[in-house]
Amino acid sequence: MRRTIFTSAVPLVFLLGLLGGCGGQGTPAVSPPAQESAPQSVLEAAAVRDVGSVDGEKTEYLSIEPFLREQGFDGAAPFYDYQDQEGNLQLVLYYDESTGAGCGIRYIPSDSGDERLEGFTFDATIPAADSEDSVYSASHWDRWKTGYTALPVWEGGAVEDYQEACVEDESGRVTSFESSGIFEGYGTEGRLWVYSAQFTYDDNGTLRQRHLGQNPQLFGTHDSSWDSYFDTQGRVCYERGYLTHGSQEYYYIYTDDGMSPAYCLYLDENCGVWWPEFAAY
């Protein structure tokens, strides 16, 4: 019988302090018309998958049900789920709006074709603004306001022979961008790439994906690679960026047809442990 790793991303001592006090009965799934929800059959299959883990620093669960039950979401419908653009289930979130607490499951594929499941919990919803309750500033939560089709501009120090190259589609939209220049003092002689960007549009001309890269020799490793994914309305719904200790993910949750998200789930993946913060706009 195949066993897939599934653990809580919260250390055992901390998690035990949350049990019974960070859940509720949950709320119906919230998915706007243009942000399709995973089919119920997929969610049901995920909920009965046999899973297990052995890790002294993480709580073990032999199935998903005990994890949800201990957080107070036994039998609750998911508040939100996210599928990648190939239709693969990536994240399921359970949330109690009355308490601001929630938990979730991150589905992580492997090269072998199996999945690893990582659970996470949070006991409060914070405002997406400068707040003593968050280690992040308002700008952290405002990434979704980025001009995603704008091309990056070099605003650093002196550079010689700075060059930019673009590829456009038949409608004049930039699909690929690269820039480079000659720098001194970066440990490499000659030309260095500075930025790279790729843009993918659907048949209606709506931006569906953007990749942005910046040279870590010039900018450091933080955010050296950044991928953004958009729904059929062109709203950013998921972003993933590189961090030296792992990665960071933003899940933007919309509750109506508007262009502004209602919530943001932030996951900091630190060497295989997923640390969440959940913010309301």
Short mmCIF file of N, CA, C and O in Angstrom, two decimals, residues 6 10-11 32 50-51 57 59 70 81 86-87 106 149 160 172 183 191 218 224 235 240 249 260-261 265:
data_model
loop_
_atom_site.label_atom_id
_atom_site.label_comp_id
_atom_site.label_asym_id
_atom_site.label_seq_id
_atom_site.Cartn_x
_atom_site.Cartn_y
_atom_site.Cartn_z
N PHE A 6 2.41 13.05 4.92
CA PHE A 6 1.48 14.13 5.27
C PHE A 6 1.74 14.52 6.70
O PHE A 6 1.59 13.71 7.60
N VAL A 10 3.26 22.87 11.39
CA VAL A 10 3.45 23.55 12.67
C VAL A 10 4.13 22.60 13.63
O VAL A 10 3.75 21.44 13.71
N PRO A 11 5.19 23.02 14.34
CA PRO A 11 5.85 22.13 15.29
C PRO A 11 4.85 21.52 16.26
O PRO A 11 3.86 22.14 16.64
N PRO A 32 -15.22 32.28 -7.18
CA PRO A 32 -15.94 33.16 -8.10
C PRO A 32 -16.19 32.45 -9.42
O PRO A 32 -15.53 31.46 -9.74
N ASP A 50 -4.77 7.47 1.53
CA ASP A 50 -4.00 6.98 2.67
C ASP A 50 -2.67 7.72 2.73
O ASP A 50 -1.95 7.80 1.74
N VAL A 51 -2.38 8.29 3.87
CA VAL A 51 -1.17 9.10 4.01
C VAL A 51 -0.53 8.81 5.35
O VAL A 51 -1.16 8.33 6.28
N GLU A 57 9.60 15.98 14.62
CA GLU A 57 9.26 17.38 14.86
C GLU A 57 7.90 17.75 14.29
O GLU A 57 7.48 18.88 14.38
N THR A 59 3.67 16.49 13.62
CA THR A 59 2.60 15.60 14.05
C THR A 59 2.28 14.60 12.95
O THR A 59 2.16 14.97 11.79
N GLU A 70 -9.20 17.45 14.27
CA GLU A 70 -8.51 18.11 15.37
C GLU A 70 -8.51 19.63 15.22
O GLU A 70 -8.40 20.35 16.20
N ASP A 81 -10.13 26.10 -2.94
CA ASP A 81 -9.14 25.16 -3.46
C ASP A 81 -8.50 25.76 -4.70
O ASP A 81 -9.10 26.59 -5.40
N GLU A 86 -2.96 23.07 -15.39
CA GLU A 86 -3.15 21.76 -16.00
C GLU A 86 -4.26 20.97 -15.31
O GLU A 86 -4.52 19.83 -15.65
N GLY A 87 -4.89 21.60 -14.30
CA GLY A 87 -6.00 20.95 -13.61
C GLY A 87 -5.59 20.09 -12.44
O GLY A 87 -6.43 19.37 -11.88
N ARG A 106 -1.37 21.20 1.39
CA ARG A 106 -0.61 21.51 0.17
C ARG A 106 -0.19 20.20 -0.47
O ARG A 106 0.46 19.36 0.15
N THR A 149 2.26 43.44 -16.93
CA THR A 149 2.75 43.48 -18.30
C THR A 149 3.85 44.53 -18.49
O THR A 149 4.42 44.64 -19.58
N GLU A 160 27.44 49.68 -18.58
CA GLU A 160 27.83 50.04 -19.93
C GLU A 160 27.08 49.18 -20.93
O GLU A 160 26.83 47.99 -20.69
N GLY A 172 1.08 42.53 -31.14
CA GLY A 172 1.96 43.54 -30.57
C GLY A 172 2.22 43.38 -29.09
O GLY A 172 2.81 44.26 -28.46
N PHE A 183 29.06 45.18 -16.56
CA PHE A 183 29.19 45.70 -15.20
C PHE A 183 30.60 45.48 -14.70
O PHE A 183 31.31 44.59 -15.16
N ARG A 191 29.76 40.69 -20.27
CA ARG A 191 28.34 41.00 -20.24
C ARG A 191 27.59 40.08 -19.28
O ARG A 191 27.82 38.88 -19.23
N LEU A 218 23.38 40.38 -9.32
CA LEU A 218 23.13 41.81 -9.21
C LEU A 218 22.14 42.14 -8.11
O LEU A 218 22.23 43.19 -7.47
N SER A 224 14.72 36.12 -7.06
CA SER A 224 15.46 36.04 -8.32
C SER A 224 14.65 35.35 -9.41
O SER A 224 14.93 35.50 -10.60
N ARG A 235 -7.07 38.07 -13.51
CA ARG A 235 -6.74 38.36 -12.12
C ARG A 235 -5.66 37.41 -11.64
O ARG A 235 -5.74 36.20 -11.89
N ARG A 240 4.51 32.33 -7.11
CA ARG A 240 5.55 31.56 -6.43
C ARG A 240 6.89 32.21 -6.74
O ARG A 240 7.20 32.50 -7.90
N GLU A 249 4.84 31.43 -1.54
CA GLU A 249 3.67 31.32 -2.39
C GLU A 249 2.58 32.27 -1.90
O GLU A 249 2.39 32.43 -0.69
N SER A 260 -10.32 42.82 -7.22
CA SER A 260 -9.54 42.89 -5.99
C SER A 260 -9.79 41.65 -5.15
O SER A 260 -10.95 41.27 -4.93
N PRO A 261 -8.74 41.00 -4.64
CA PRO A 261 -8.95 39.81 -3.81
C PRO A 261 -9.54 40.18 -2.45
O PRO A 261 -9.37 41.30 -1.96
N LEU A 265 -3.61 33.99 1.11
CA LEU A 265 -2.88 33.00 1.89
C LEU A 265 -1.43 33.04 1.45
O LEU A 265 -1.12 32.86 0.27
#
